XYZ file of N, CA and C in Angstrom:
240
model
N 25.754 0.910 -18.992
C 25.470 2.322 -18.824
C 24.802 2.857 -20.080
N 23.795 3.659 -19.901
C 23.070 4.242 -21.025
C 23.693 5.565 -21.446
N 23.561 5.862 -22.714
C 24.039 7.103 -23.290
C 22.823 7.834 -23.836
N 22.856 9.141 -23.875
C 21.751 9.896 -24.463
C 22.289 10.776 -25.581
N 21.469 10.891 -26.632
C 21.830 11.710 -27.787
C 20.629 12.528 -28.203
N 20.817 13.760 -28.616
C 19.682 14.599 -29.017
C 18.944 14.047 -30.237
N 17.647 14.206 -30.230
C 16.797 13.826 -31.355
C 16.898 14.928 -32.402
N 17.049 14.597 -33.686
C 17.092 15.625 -34.724
C 15.812 16.463 -34.726
N 15.943 17.725 -35.058
C 14.802 18.640 -35.067
C 13.760 18.219 -36.096
N 12.504 18.274 -35.690
C 11.350 18.072 -36.569
C 11.454 16.818 -37.439
N 11.653 15.668 -36.815
C 11.736 14.403 -37.536
C 10.908 13.358 -36.794
N 9.607 13.575 -36.733
C 8.706 12.732 -35.963
C 8.650 11.301 -36.481
N 8.794 11.093 -37.783
C 8.746 9.728 -38.316
C 9.920 8.897 -37.808
N 11.101 9.481 -37.712
C 12.265 8.781 -37.184
C 12.085 8.492 -35.696
N 11.522 9.423 -34.964
C 11.252 9.241 -33.539
C 10.273 8.091 -33.345
N 9.221 8.090 -34.120
C 8.196 7.044 -34.026
C 8.788 5.662 -34.325
N 9.613 5.588 -35.360
C 10.261 4.331 -35.730
C 11.172 3.834 -34.603
N 11.900 4.743 -33.979
C 12.797 4.390 -32.885
C 12.016 3.815 -31.700
N 10.901 4.430 -31.356
C 10.074 3.940 -30.250
C 9.453 2.597 -30.607
N 8.962 2.451 -31.829
C 8.348 1.194 -32.254
C 9.331 0.025 -32.225
N 10.614 0.304 -32.385
C 11.638 -0.741 -32.321
C 12.060 -1.047 -30.885
N 11.401 -0.417 -29.911
C 11.716 -0.685 -28.507
C 12.598 0.350 -27.854
N 12.890 1.437 -28.545
C 13.727 2.487 -27.978
C 12.963 3.365 -27.007
N 13.717 4.158 -26.271
C 13.123 5.099 -25.320
C 13.646 6.497 -25.581
N 12.788 7.485 -25.296
C 13.164 8.893 -25.364
C 13.113 9.457 -23.958
N 13.851 10.519 -23.722
C 13.838 11.150 -22.414
C 13.874 12.669 -22.588
N 13.167 13.347 -21.679
C 13.220 14.796 -21.575
C 13.727 15.085 -20.174
N 14.888 15.724 -20.067
C 15.478 16.022 -18.772
C 15.140 17.454 -18.370
N 14.672 17.623 -17.136
C 14.451 18.959 -16.582
C 15.295 19.076 -15.325
N 15.267 20.218 -14.697
C 16.077 20.377 -13.487
C 15.490 19.596 -12.307
N 14.211 19.261 -12.341
C 13.579 18.572 -11.218
C 13.233 17.112 -11.485
N 13.052 16.739 -12.735
C 12.638 15.363 -13.039
C 13.027 15.006 -14.459
N 12.727 13.767 -14.829
C 12.909 13.356 -16.214
C 11.653 12.623 -16.654
N 11.320 12.781 -17.926
C 10.140 12.163 -18.524
C 10.629 11.144 -19.538
N 10.180 9.904 -19.388
C 10.565 8.835 -20.305
C 9.379 8.500 -21.193
N 9.619 8.415 -22.492
C 8.594 8.035 -23.455
C 9.063 6.746 -24.115
N 8.294 5.684 -23.923
C 8.604 4.409 -24.555
C 7.355 3.872 -25.241
N 7.429 2.651 -25.746
C 6.312 2.062 -26.486
C 5.051 1.952 -25.625
N 5.220 1.586 -24.359
C 4.088 1.429 -23.448
C 3.342 2.762 -23.259
N 4.080 3.827 -23.063
C 3.484 5.153 -22.884
C 2.787 5.596 -24.170
N 3.452 5.393 -25.297
C 2.886 5.774 -26.591
C 1.570 5.052 -26.852
N 1.524 3.746 -26.599
C 0.295 2.963 -26.807
C -0.837 3.406 -25.887
N -0.498 3.756 -24.655
C -1.517 4.221 -23.708
C -2.195 5.495 -24.221
N -1.421 6.410 -24.755
C -1.992 7.632 -25.310
C -2.813 7.334 -26.557
N -2.318 6.433 -27.412
C -3.052 6.087 -28.633
C -4.398 5.452 -28.316
N -4.449 4.573 -27.311
C -5.724 3.950 -26.915
C -6.718 4.991 -26.424
N -6.212 6.051 -25.827
C -7.076 7.129 -25.343
C -7.447 8.104 -26.459
N -6.893 7.901 -27.654
C -7.185 8.783 -28.783
C -6.466 10.119 -28.697
N -5.333 10.148 -27.998
C -4.586 11.393 -27.811
C -3.158 11.224 -28.331
N -2.487 12.310 -28.555
C -1.083 12.279 -28.950
C -0.248 12.649 -27.730
N 0.966 12.165 -27.675
C 1.882 12.559 -26.600
C 2.987 13.454 -27.146
N 3.335 13.241 -28.414
C 4.425 13.984 -29.019
C 4.066 14.288 -30.457
N 4.290 15.526 -30.864
C 4.079 15.873 -32.269
C 5.064 16.961 -32.674
N 5.346 17.023 -33.955
C 6.276 18.011 -34.469
C 5.668 19.403 -34.443
N 6.514 20.395 -34.181
C 6.073 21.790 -34.164
C 7.268 22.682 -34.464
N 7.246 23.292 -35.626
C 8.352 24.169 -35.997
C 9.672 23.411 -36.036
N 10.666 23.905 -35.354
C 11.982 23.265 -35.299
C 12.041 22.151 -34.252
N 11.105 22.153 -33.294
C 11.164 21.185 -32.202
C 9.939 20.285 -32.162
N 9.470 20.030 -30.954
C 8.348 19.118 -30.727
C 7.432 19.682 -29.655
N 6.181 19.222 -29.658
C 5.242 19.548 -28.589
C 5.015 18.280 -27.783
N 5.090 18.405 -26.460
C 4.890 17.296 -25.538
C 3.630 17.578 -24.741
N 2.678 16.648 -24.791
C 1.414 16.825 -24.076
C 1.657 16.784 -22.574
N 1.043 17.721 -21.880
C 1.038 17.757 -20.425
C -0.369 18.120 -19.991
N -1.112 17.148 -19.464
C -2.494 17.387 -19.068
C -3.329 17.696 -20.292
N -4.107 18.754 -20.231
C -4.937 19.170 -21.361
C -4.176 20.041 -22.351
N -2.994 20.515 -21.975
C -2.203 21.376 -22.846
C -0.944 20.682 -23.322
N 0.024 21.476 -23.732
C 1.300 20.924 -24.179
C 2.390 21.959 -23.953
N 3.626 21.487 -23.961
C 4.777 22.377 -23.850
C 5.638 22.192 -25.094
N 6.339 23.250 -25.459
C 7.224 23.206 -26.620
C 8.605 22.767 -26.170
N 9.159 21.770 -26.844
C 10.514 21.305 -26.571
C 11.446 21.862 -27.633
N 12.355 22.695 -27.221
C 13.349 23.228 -28.144
C 14.207 22.088 -28.682
N 14.780 22.255 -29.866
C 15.664 21.212 -30.387
C 16.777 20.900 -29.375
N 17.001 19.627 -29.146
C 18.023 19.202 -28.204
C 17.496 18.788 -26.842
N 16.267 19.195 -26.494
C 15.703 18.804 -25.200
C 15.153 17.391 -25.201
N 14.698 16.914 -26.348
C 14.231 15.546 -26.483
C 15.421 14.702 -26.913
N 15.687 13.607 -26.163
C 16.891 12.825 -26.428
C 16.594 11.336 -26.522
N 17.392 10.655 -27.354
C 17.342 9.199 -27.450
C 18.104 8.611 -26.265
N 17.604 7.505 -25.715
C 18.364 6.739 -24.732
C 18.988 5.578 -25.507
N 20.307 5.575 -25.580
C 21.044 4.555 -26.315
C 21.521 3.515 -25.295
N 21.104 2.272 -25.500
C 21.478 1.218 -24.550
C 22.555 0.331 -25.100
């Protein structure tokens, strides 16, 4: 069974390191969940785009041509 824990606010280097080691992140909404792993990150990098970046206390998550702001606690580590 997997456990989820909130990602610390505005710590993109730690998030990046976690994904590079094979970890996964998740954003839970009332209708769906978004998983960010190494495969997704590489796909965005090959396209020359970012998927996640730090912004203020939280993070910005790319959606289409724009992005949404993730308040601290909405982005979570998946602990296996």
